Coordinates of C-alpha atoms in Angstrom, one line a residue:
M1 CA -14.6 -38.1 -38.9
S2 CA -12.0 -39.3 -36.4
S3 CA -8.3 -38.8 -37.4
T4 CA -7.1 -41.5 -35.0
P5 CA -5.0 -44.0 -37.0
V6 CA -6.3 -47.6 -37.2
E7 CA -4.1 -50.1 -35.4
I8 CA -3.2 -53.0 -37.6
P9 CA -2.5 -56.1 -35.5
A10 CA 0.7 -58.0 -36.3
P11 CA 0.2 -61.6 -37.3
R12 CA 0.9 -64.4 -34.8
L13 CA 3.8 -66.1 -36.5
P14 CA 4.8 -69.7 -35.9
D15 CA 8.1 -70.5 -34.3
R16 CA 9.4 -72.3 -37.3
L17 CA 8.8 -69.7 -40.0
T18 CA 8.5 -70.6 -43.7
P19 CA 7.0 -68.6 -46.6
G20 CA 3.9 -70.9 -46.7
R21 CA 3.3 -70.6 -42.9
F22 CA 3.9 -66.9 -43.0
M23 CA 1.2 -66.4 -45.7
I24 CA -1.2 -68.8 -43.9
A25 CA -0.7 -66.8 -40.7
L26 CA -1.7 -63.6 -42.6
L27 CA -4.8 -65.4 -44.0
K28 CA -5.8 -66.6 -40.5
M29 CA -6.1 -62.9 -39.4
R30 CA -9.0 -62.4 -41.9
P31 CA -11.0 -65.7 -42.0
G32 CA -14.2 -63.9 -42.9
M33 CA -12.6 -62.2 -45.9
V34 CA -11.1 -65.5 -47.1
V35 CA -14.5 -67.3 -46.8
G36 CA -16.3 -64.4 -48.4
A37 CA -13.8 -64.3 -51.3
S38 CA -14.3 -68.0 -51.9
L39 CA -18.1 -67.8 -51.7
F40 CA -18.4 -64.8 -54.0
G41 CA -15.7 -66.2 -56.3
A42 CA -18.1 -69.1 -56.8
G43 CA -21.0 -66.7 -57.1
W44 CA -19.1 -65.0 -59.9
L45 CA -18.0 -68.0 -62.0
V46 CA -20.7 -70.6 -61.4
P47 CA -23.4 -68.5 -63.1
A48 CA -20.9 -67.9 -65.9
A49 CA -20.5 -71.7 -66.2
L50 CA -24.3 -72.2 -66.4
V51 CA -24.9 -69.5 -69.0
P52 CA -23.8 -71.6 -72.0
L53 CA -26.0 -74.5 -70.9
A54 CA -29.0 -72.2 -70.6
I55 CA -28.3 -70.6 -74.0
G56 CA -28.1 -74.0 -75.5
R57 CA -31.5 -74.9 -74.1
G58 CA -32.8 -71.6 -75.5
V59 CA -31.4 -72.4 -78.9
Q60 CA -33.0 -75.8 -78.8
A61 CA -36.3 -74.1 -77.9
V62 CA -35.9 -72.0 -81.1
A63 CA -35.2 -75.2 -83.1
D64 CA -38.3 -76.9 -81.6
G65 CA -40.4 -73.8 -82.1
D66 CA -41.3 -73.7 -78.3
D67 CA -41.9 -70.0 -77.5
S68 CA -42.6 -70.5 -73.8
A69 CA -39.4 -72.5 -73.3
L70 CA -37.5 -69.7 -75.2
W71 CA -38.9 -67.1 -72.8
L72 CA -38.1 -69.3 -69.8
W73 CA -34.5 -69.9 -70.8
S74 CA -34.1 -66.2 -71.7
M75 CA -35.1 -65.2 -68.2
V76 CA -32.8 -67.9 -66.8
V77 CA -29.9 -66.3 -68.8
L78 CA -30.9 -62.9 -67.5
G79 CA -31.0 -64.1 -63.9
L80 CA -27.6 -65.8 -64.2
G81 CA -26.2 -62.6 -65.7
L82 CA -27.5 -60.6 -62.7
L83 CA -26.1 -63.1 -60.3
Q84 CA -22.7 -63.0 -62.0
T85 CA -22.7 -59.2 -61.9
A86 CA -23.6 -59.1 -58.2
G87 CA -21.0 -61.9 -57.3
G88 CA -18.3 -60.2 -59.3
T89 CA -19.0 -56.8 -57.7
V90 CA -18.7 -58.1 -54.2
L91 CA -15.8 -60.3 -55.1
N92 CA -13.9 -57.3 -56.5
F93 CA -14.5 -55.4 -53.2
I94 CA -13.3 -58.3 -51.0
A95 CA -10.4 -59.1 -53.3
H96 CA -9.1 -55.6 -53.0
G97 CA -9.5 -55.8 -49.2
L98 CA -7.4 -59.0 -49.2
W99 CA -4.8 -57.3 -51.3
I100 CA -4.5 -54.5 -48.8
H101 CA -4.4 -57.0 -46.0
G102 CA -1.7 -59.0 -47.6
A103 CA 0.5 -56.0 -48.4
A104 CA -0.2 -54.0 -45.3
G105 CA 0.1 -57.1 -43.0
T106 CA 3.5 -58.0 -44.5
Q107 CA 4.7 -54.4 -44.2
H108 CA 3.4 -54.1 -40.6
A109 CA 4.9 -57.4 -39.5
V110 CA 8.3 -56.5 -40.9
A111 CA 8.1 -52.9 -39.5
V112 CA 7.2 -54.1 -36.0
H113 CA 10.0 -56.7 -36.1
A114 CA 12.5 -54.1 -37.4
A115 CA 11.5 -51.7 -34.5
R116 CA 11.9 -54.6 -32.1
L117 CA 15.4 -55.4 -33.5
G118 CA 16.4 -51.8 -33.2
A119 CA 20.1 -51.1 -34.0
G120 CA 20.6 -54.9 -34.3
L121 CA 18.9 -54.9 -37.7
R122 CA 21.7 -52.9 -39.3
D123 CA 24.2 -55.6 -38.5
A124 CA 22.0 -58.5 -39.6
A125 CA 20.3 -57.2 -42.8
G126 CA 21.2 -54.7 -45.4
S127 CA 19.1 -51.6 -45.9
G128 CA 18.4 -52.6 -49.5
E129 CA 16.9 -55.9 -48.3
V130 CA 14.5 -54.2 -45.9
V131 CA 13.5 -51.5 -48.4
A132 CA 12.7 -54.2 -51.0
V133 CA 10.6 -56.2 -48.6
T134 CA 8.6 -53.2 -47.5
S135 CA 8.0 -52.0 -51.0
S136 CA 7.9 -54.4 -53.9
D137 CA 7.6 -57.6 -51.9
T138 CA 4.5 -56.4 -50.1
N139 CA 2.7 -55.8 -53.4
T140 CA 3.6 -59.2 -54.7
I141 CA 2.2 -60.9 -51.6
G142 CA -0.9 -58.8 -51.8
N143 CA -1.4 -59.9 -55.5
A144 CA -1.4 -63.5 -54.3
F145 CA -4.2 -62.7 -51.8
E146 CA -6.2 -60.8 -54.4
V147 CA -6.4 -63.8 -56.8
L148 CA -7.5 -66.2 -54.0
G149 CA -11.3 -65.8 -54.5
R150 CA -11.1 -66.0 -58.3
T151 CA -9.1 -69.2 -58.0
V152 CA -11.7 -70.9 -55.8
G153 CA -14.4 -69.7 -58.1
S154 CA -12.6 -71.1 -61.1
V155 CA -12.2 -74.5 -59.5
I156 CA -15.9 -74.7 -58.7
G157 CA -16.9 -73.3 -62.1
F158 CA -14.7 -75.9 -63.8
A159 CA -16.3 -78.7 -61.7
V160 CA -19.8 -77.5 -62.6
T161 CA -18.9 -77.4 -66.3
A162 CA -17.3 -80.8 -66.2
V163 CA -20.4 -82.4 -64.5
A164 CA -22.7 -80.7 -67.1
L165 CA -20.6 -82.1 -70.0
L166 CA -20.4 -85.6 -68.5
T167 CA -24.2 -85.6 -68.0
N168 CA -24.8 -84.8 -71.7
S169 CA -21.9 -86.6 -73.2
L170 CA -19.5 -88.9 -71.4
L171 CA -16.9 -88.5 -74.2
L172 CA -16.9 -84.7 -74.1
G173 CA -17.0 -84.6 -70.4
L174 CA -13.9 -86.8 -70.1
V175 CA -12.1 -84.6 -72.7
A176 CA -12.8 -81.5 -70.6
L177 CA -12.1 -83.3 -67.3
I178 CA -8.8 -84.7 -68.4
G179 CA -7.7 -82.1 -71.0
V180 CA -8.0 -78.9 -68.9
P181 CA -6.1 -80.3 -65.8
L182 CA -3.4 -81.5 -68.2
A183 CA -3.1 -78.1 -69.8
V184 CA -2.8 -76.5 -66.3
V185 CA -0.1 -79.1 -65.4
A186 CA 1.8 -78.4 -68.6
I187 CA 1.7 -74.7 -67.9
G188 CA 2.9 -75.3 -64.3
A189 CA 6.1 -76.9 -65.7
L190 CA 7.0 -73.4 -67.0
L191 CA 6.8 -71.9 -63.5
A192 CA 10.1 -73.4 -62.1
P193 CA 12.3 -71.4 -64.5
L194 CA 10.1 -68.3 -63.9
Q195 CA 10.5 -68.6 -60.2
E196 CA 14.3 -68.9 -60.5
R197 CA 14.4 -65.8 -62.7
K198 CA 12.1 -63.9 -60.4
A199 CA 14.4 -64.8 -57.5
N200 CA 17.4 -63.6 -59.4
Q201 CA 15.6 -60.3 -60.3
R202 CA 14.7 -59.9 -56.7
E203 CA 18.4 -60.3 -55.6
Q204 CA 19.5 -57.7 -58.2
L205 CA 16.8 -55.3 -57.0
T206 CA 18.0 -55.7 -53.4
D207 CA 21.6 -54.8 -54.5
V208 CA 20.4 -51.7 -56.4
N209 CA 18.3 -50.5 -53.4
A210 CA 21.3 -51.0 -51.1
L211 CA 23.6 -49.1 -53.4
G212 CA 21.1 -46.3 -53.8
S213 CA 20.7 -46.0 -50.1
D214 CA 24.4 -45.8 -49.6
I215 CA 24.8 -43.2 -52.2
V216 CA 22.0 -41.0 -50.8
S217 CA 23.4 -41.4 -47.2
G218 CA 26.9 -40.3 -48.4
L219 CA 25.9 -37.8 -51.0
R220 CA 27.6 -34.9 -49.3
I221 CA 30.8 -36.8 -48.8
L222 CA 30.7 -38.0 -52.5
R223 CA 30.4 -34.4 -53.7
G224 CA 33.3 -33.4 -51.4
I225 CA 35.7 -35.9 -52.8
G226 CA 34.4 -35.8 -56.4
G227 CA 33.1 -39.4 -56.4
E228 CA 29.7 -38.8 -58.0
R229 CA 30.8 -40.1 -61.4
Q230 CA 32.3 -43.2 -60.0
F231 CA 29.2 -44.1 -58.0
L232 CA 26.9 -43.1 -60.9
G233 CA 28.8 -45.6 -63.1
R234 CA 28.3 -48.3 -60.4
F235 CA 24.6 -47.5 -60.1
R236 CA 24.1 -47.6 -63.9
A237 CA 25.9 -51.0 -64.1
A238 CA 23.7 -52.4 -61.3
S239 CA 20.6 -50.9 -62.9
Q240 CA 21.4 -52.7 -66.2
Q241 CA 21.7 -56.0 -64.4
V242 CA 18.2 -55.5 -62.9
R243 CA 17.0 -54.6 -66.4
Q244 CA 18.5 -57.8 -67.9
A245 CA 17.0 -59.9 -65.1
G246 CA 13.7 -58.2 -65.8
V247 CA 14.0 -59.1 -69.5
Q248 CA 14.6 -62.7 -68.6
V249 CA 11.5 -62.7 -66.4
G250 CA 9.5 -61.1 -69.2
R251 CA 10.5 -63.8 -71.6
S252 CA 9.3 -66.5 -69.1
E253 CA 6.0 -64.6 -68.6
A254 CA 5.5 -64.3 -72.4
L255 CA 6.1 -68.0 -72.8
L256 CA 3.7 -68.7 -70.0
A257 CA 1.0 -66.5 -71.5
G258 CA 1.4 -68.2 -74.9
A259 CA 1.2 -71.6 -73.4
E260 CA -2.0 -70.6 -71.6
V261 CA -3.7 -69.7 -74.8
A262 CA -2.3 -72.6 -76.9
L263 CA -2.9 -75.5 -74.5
A264 CA -6.3 -74.3 -73.5
G265 CA -7.2 -73.6 -77.1
L266 CA -6.3 -77.2 -78.0
V267 CA -8.8 -78.5 -75.5
I268 CA -11.5 -76.2 -76.8
V269 CA -10.8 -77.2 -80.4
A270 CA -11.0 -80.9 -79.4
I271 CA -14.3 -80.5 -77.6
T272 CA -15.8 -78.4 -80.4
W273 CA -14.7 -80.8 -83.1
L274 CA -16.0 -83.8 -81.2
G275 CA -19.2 -82.0 -80.4
A276 CA -19.8 -81.2 -84.1
R277 CA -19.2 -84.8 -85.1
L278 CA -21.7 -86.0 -82.5
A279 CA -24.3 -83.5 -83.7
I280 CA -23.8 -84.6 -87.3
E281 CA -24.3 -88.2 -86.1
G282 CA -27.4 -87.2 -84.2
T283 CA -26.0 -88.3 -80.9
I284 CA -26.5 -84.8 -79.5
S285 CA -28.9 -82.0 -80.5
V286 CA -28.2 -78.6 -81.9
G287 CA -28.8 -76.9 -78.6
E288 CA -26.4 -79.3 -76.9
L289 CA -23.8 -78.5 -79.5
V290 CA -24.1 -74.8 -78.7
S291 CA -23.9 -75.6 -75.0
F292 CA -20.8 -77.6 -75.5
Y293 CA -19.2 -74.9 -77.6
G294 CA -20.1 -72.2 -75.0
A295 CA -18.8 -74.4 -72.1
S296 CA -15.6 -75.0 -74.0
A297 CA -15.1 -71.3 -74.4
F298 CA -15.9 -70.8 -70.7
L299 CA -13.0 -73.2 -69.9
L300 CA -10.6 -70.5 -71.0
I301 CA -11.5 -68.6 -67.8
P302 CA -10.5 -71.3 -65.3
V303 CA -7.3 -72.0 -67.2
S304 CA -6.4 -68.3 -67.3
V305 CA -7.2 -67.8 -63.7
A306 CA -5.2 -70.9 -62.7
T307 CA -2.2 -69.7 -64.7
E308 CA -2.4 -66.3 -63.1
A309 CA -2.8 -67.8 -59.6
A310 CA 0.2 -70.1 -60.2
Y311 CA 2.3 -67.1 -61.3
Q312 CA 1.2 -64.9 -58.4
F313 CA 1.6 -67.7 -55.8
T314 CA 5.1 -68.4 -57.2
S315 CA 6.1 -64.8 -57.1
A316 CA 4.6 -64.4 -53.6
M317 CA 6.6 -67.4 -52.3
V318 CA 9.8 -65.7 -53.4
S319 CA 8.8 -62.4 -51.7
A320 CA 7.6 -64.2 -48.6
K321 CA 10.9 -66.0 -48.3
K322 CA 12.6 -62.6 -48.2
A323 CA 10.2 -61.3 -45.6
C324 CA 10.8 -64.4 -43.5
S325 CA 14.6 -63.9 -43.7
V326 CA 14.1 -60.5 -42.0
L327 CA 11.5 -61.8 -39.6
A328 CA 13.8 -64.7 -38.6
I329 CA 16.5 -62.3 -37.3
K330 CA 16.6 -62.6 -33.5
P331 CA 16.9 -59.5 -31.4
R332 CA 20.3 -58.9 -29.8
L333 CA 18.6 -58.2 -26.5
A334 CA 15.8 -60.4 -25.2
D335 CA 13.2 -59.5 -22.6
P336 CA 13.6 -61.5 -19.3
A337 CA 11.2 -64.4 -18.8
E338 CA 10.2 -62.9 -15.4
P339 CA 10.8 -59.2 -15.5
V340 CA 11.7 -57.3 -12.3
R341 CA 10.4 -53.7 -11.8
L342 CA 12.7 -50.9 -11.1
P343 CA 12.3 -48.9 -7.9
A344 CA 10.5 -45.6 -8.2
G345 CA 12.4 -42.3 -8.4
P346 CA 15.9 -41.4 -9.4
L347 CA 18.1 -44.5 -10.0
E348 CA 21.6 -45.3 -8.9
L349 CA 23.7 -47.0 -11.6
Y350 CA 26.6 -49.4 -10.8
D351 CA 28.8 -50.8 -13.6
T352 CA 30.3 -54.1 -12.3
A353 CA 32.7 -54.1 -15.2
T354 CA 34.5 -50.9 -14.1
G355 CA 33.4 -50.6 -10.5
L356 CA 31.8 -47.2 -11.4
T357 CA 29.0 -46.0 -9.2
I358 CA 26.7 -43.2 -10.5
E359 CA 24.8 -41.6 -7.6
A360 CA 21.0 -41.3 -7.8
G361 CA 19.7 -37.7 -8.4
K362 CA 23.0 -36.2 -9.3
L363 CA 24.7 -34.9 -12.4
T364 CA 27.8 -37.0 -13.0
V365 CA 30.4 -36.0 -15.6
I366 CA 32.6 -38.9 -16.8
D367 CA 35.7 -38.8 -19.0
A368 CA 35.9 -42.3 -20.4
G369 CA 37.9 -41.4 -23.5
A370 CA 37.4 -43.8 -26.5
A371 CA 35.4 -46.2 -24.2
A372 CA 32.6 -43.6 -23.6
E373 CA 30.2 -45.1 -26.2
A374 CA 30.8 -48.7 -25.0
L375 CA 30.2 -47.6 -21.4
A376 CA 26.9 -45.8 -22.3
E377 CA 25.7 -48.8 -24.2
R378 CA 26.3 -51.0 -21.2
L379 CA 24.7 -48.6 -18.7
A380 CA 21.5 -48.3 -20.9
R381 CA 21.6 -52.0 -21.9
F382 CA 22.1 -51.5 -25.6
T383 CA 24.4 -54.4 -25.3
D384 CA 24.7 -57.4 -22.9
S385 CA 27.7 -58.2 -20.8
D386 CA 28.9 -61.0 -18.5
Q387 CA 29.3 -58.2 -15.9
P388 CA 25.8 -56.5 -15.8
V389 CA 24.9 -53.0 -14.8
L390 CA 22.7 -52.5 -11.7
A391 CA 20.0 -49.9 -11.9
G392 CA 18.5 -49.2 -8.5
G393 CA 20.1 -52.4 -7.3
V394 CA 18.4 -54.4 -10.1
P395 CA 20.4 -56.0 -12.9
V396 CA 19.3 -54.3 -16.1
D397 CA 19.1 -57.6 -18.0
R398 CA 16.3 -58.6 -15.6
V399 CA 14.2 -55.5 -16.4
A400 CA 11.6 -55.4 -19.2
L401 CA 13.1 -53.5 -22.2
A402 CA 10.1 -51.2 -22.5
E403 CA 10.4 -50.1 -18.9
L404 CA 14.1 -49.7 -19.1
R405 CA 13.9 -47.6 -22.3
A406 CA 11.3 -45.4 -20.6
R407 CA 13.3 -44.9 -17.3
V408 CA 16.9 -44.9 -18.7
V409 CA 17.4 -42.9 -21.9
Y410 CA 20.7 -42.9 -23.9
A411 CA 21.0 -39.9 -26.2
H412 CA 23.9 -40.0 -28.7
N413 CA 25.0 -36.8 -30.3
Q414 CA 24.6 -38.5 -33.7
D415 CA 21.1 -39.8 -33.2
I416 CA 19.0 -39.8 -36.4
W417 CA 16.0 -37.6 -37.3
F418 CA 13.2 -38.9 -39.4
S419 CA 11.3 -37.0 -42.0
G420 CA 8.4 -35.2 -40.4
V421 CA 7.1 -32.2 -38.4
L422 CA 9.7 -30.9 -35.9
R423 CA 7.2 -30.5 -33.1
E424 CA 6.1 -34.2 -33.4
Q425 CA 9.7 -35.3 -33.1
T426 CA 10.6 -33.0 -30.2
E427 CA 7.7 -33.1 -27.9
A428 CA 7.6 -35.8 -25.2
P429 CA 4.9 -38.5 -25.9
G430 CA 3.5 -38.6 -22.3
P431 CA 2.4 -36.1 -19.6
S432 CA 5.6 -36.7 -17.6
G433 CA 7.8 -34.9 -20.2
V434 CA 9.3 -31.4 -20.0
D435 CA 7.6 -28.7 -22.0
V436 CA 9.1 -28.5 -25.5
S437 CA 9.9 -24.7 -25.1
T438 CA 11.7 -25.4 -21.9
A439 CA 13.7 -28.2 -23.5
L440 CA 14.6 -26.0 -26.4
Y441 CA 15.7 -23.2 -24.1
T442 CA 17.8 -25.5 -22.0
A443 CA 19.5 -26.9 -25.2
D444 CA 20.0 -23.3 -26.4
A445 CA 18.1 -24.3 -29.6
E446 CA 15.4 -21.5 -29.6
D447 CA 17.2 -19.6 -32.3
I448 CA 17.1 -22.7 -34.6
V449 CA 13.3 -23.0 -34.4
A450 CA 12.9 -19.2 -34.7
A451 CA 14.8 -19.3 -38.0
L452 CA 12.5 -21.9 -39.5
P453 CA 9.6 -20.5 -41.6
N454 CA 7.0 -22.5 -39.7
G455 CA 8.8 -22.8 -36.4
L456 CA 8.0 -26.0 -34.6
D457 CA 5.5 -26.9 -37.3
E458 CA 8.2 -27.0 -40.0
R459 CA 8.6 -30.3 -41.8
I460 CA 12.2 -31.4 -41.8
G461 CA 13.7 -33.9 -44.1
E462 CA 15.3 -37.3 -43.3
R463 CA 18.3 -36.9 -40.9
G464 CA 17.5 -33.2 -40.4
R465 CA 19.6 -32.1 -43.4
E466 CA 18.0 -28.7 -43.3
V467 CA 20.1 -27.7 -40.3
S468 CA 23.9 -27.8 -39.6
G469 CA 25.7 -30.4 -37.5
G470 CA 25.8 -28.1 -34.4
Q471 CA 22.2 -27.2 -34.7
R472 CA 21.1 -30.8 -35.1
Q473 CA 23.2 -31.7 -32.0
R474 CA 21.3 -29.1 -30.0
L475 CA 18.0 -30.3 -31.3
N476 CA 19.0 -33.8 -30.3
L477 CA 19.7 -32.6 -26.8
A478 CA 16.3 -30.8 -26.6
R479 CA 14.5 -34.0 -27.7
A480 CA 16.3 -36.0 -25.0
L481 CA 15.6 -33.4 -22.3
A482 CA 11.9 -33.3 -23.2
L483 CA 11.5 -36.9 -22.3
N484 CA 12.5 -36.1 -18.7
P485 CA 13.6 -39.7 -17.8
D486 CA 14.7 -40.8 -14.4
V487 CA 18.2 -41.5 -15.9
L488 CA 19.6 -39.5 -18.8
L489 CA 22.9 -40.6 -20.5
L490 CA 24.3 -37.9 -22.7
D491 CA 27.3 -38.8 -25.0
E492 CA 29.3 -35.7 -26.0
P493 CA 26.1 -33.6 -26.2
T494 CA 28.0 -30.3 -27.0
S495 CA 31.0 -31.4 -29.0
A496 CA 29.8 -29.4 -32.1
V497 CA 29.1 -26.0 -30.4
D498 CA 31.3 -23.1 -29.4
A499 CA 32.6 -22.7 -25.8
H500 CA 30.2 -19.9 -24.8
T501 CA 27.2 -21.9 -26.0
E502 CA 28.5 -25.0 -24.2
I503 CA 28.8 -23.2 -20.9
R504 CA 25.2 -22.0 -21.2
I505 CA 23.9 -25.4 -22.1
A506 CA 25.8 -27.1 -19.2
E507 CA 24.4 -24.6 -16.6
R508 CA 20.9 -24.9 -17.9
V509 CA 21.0 -28.8 -18.1
A510 CA 22.3 -28.9 -14.5
K511 CA 19.4 -26.7 -13.4
L512 CA 16.7 -28.5 -15.3
R513 CA 17.9 -32.0 -14.3
Q514 CA 18.3 -31.2 -10.6
G515 CA 17.2 -34.1 -8.5
K516 CA 17.4 -36.6 -11.4
T517 CA 20.2 -38.9 -12.4
T518 CA 22.1 -37.4 -15.3
V519 CA 25.3 -38.8 -16.8
V520 CA 27.4 -36.7 -19.2
L521 CA 30.1 -38.6 -21.0
T522 CA 32.5 -35.9 -22.3
Q523 CA 36.1 -34.9 -22.3
S524 CA 35.2 -31.2 -22.3
P525 CA 36.3 -29.4 -19.1
L526 CA 33.4 -26.9 -19.4
W527 CA 31.0 -29.4 -17.9
I528 CA 33.1 -30.0 -14.8
P529 CA 32.0 -26.8 -12.9
V530 CA 28.4 -27.9 -13.0
A531 CA 29.0 -31.5 -12.1
E532 CA 28.1 -32.8 -8.7
T533 CA 30.4 -35.8 -9.3
H534 CA 33.3 -36.0 -11.8
R535 CA 34.9 -39.3 -12.8
V536 CA 37.9 -40.2 -15.0
L537 CA 38.0 -43.8 -16.0
E538 CA 41.4 -45.5 -16.2
R539 CA 42.0 -47.0 -19.6
A540 CA 42.9 -50.4 -18.0
K541 CA 39.3 -50.6 -16.6
T542 CA 37.6 -49.9 -19.9

């Protein structure tokens, strides 16, 4: 069996994004599943709607003493039961597939957009918001997709039952045809407060997720200053607010469930009572009375499914609205309409804001002081400026971001590590990269890997908490060197190591990067001996 992951295509989203359009865009990705769920939803409930009618005919055959008719209708009931079983089995399979598609499609759309936004996401949306969208909200949207087939089947099943009742008794048919929709409408009136309470619960959950994320990120600092108790109290208070919001949602759901039984029950009682009166009067036969009673009991299913669907769709609209709020965030950096390719080979960089020229194929050490990070972000186009940077004579804002990121790499000494195997996060993804062992040697990080129980195959936690700050900085440098880009920007790559280690790293980086454009933004004098060019930027120019 192949271990290659399956690529899930992102949905084509409309320019004017709304919750409804977002869910429709997801459904358009799987038209076959939508049609299949609708057909087999009907195949599940239409036989169930016809079973009471067939049983009624069988009962009438018993009353008439017609054995052949009894056997006939018994076989019809058996056949309908088999059809219902087959339809329900396939529907269940497709419905679960739709649930997976709705949940995974939402998660994939948000994840792809978040990756496209990059660092800009942090400024536009809180971490709790994104966590809630990619966890609980995906499940809610999946639930709405799962109930789709049963909803279509319920509508068709109700229509079949109503036609059968109208054919046998106009009065009973009208009671079913009018009473059941009225019951559903009355139940729908309870959905507005439920939706409001669900939205409130969703907001509270977002706040708790954000608070939890902040606490986990700053756990070491909290322990250092003795702030655990204070933040524990804040988390408890926020959790209680979520609990109270959940209780309010539960009350609305309980009222909805009670109304579902009560209102549908009133319709069934009315049909049964009227049917009994008509049987006593001789207007309908005993078999028809049984059919009416069975059909009335069947009507509980469409009402129940309609209530569930209304609840799931209401909840999904709340969740889809939150997903749309993330998807509506515009990237800080946009790809040019007509991208220009960068010239091949090492690139010269020219910063029009400061007049700084970085020669191609040389190691340049720059002392930019506090403006170092801003300079690096301009050079790598992590931010746009009225005075653009030229790479190989081409303005960087006219280069496709994918090409620019592959050719010009900006490595900050505080870059984040994800949870995963160290080798997968250190090795270069393409054949043009530097061998990982060479990159580790150059960054003087071999001892770090040797100390790990499984070496490069060790699984490290989020943010690389298993290693110290200095070790993490050397691993960051190794990861950047392994990419072997045409231009490498290093922001204080050795600020957390001792002087002897820094000298070794500087000499090895100069040797490894020979012939490629390398920029080291640092105030350390230990990089100056290996620099081919050294610049000190005046504060007035930064």
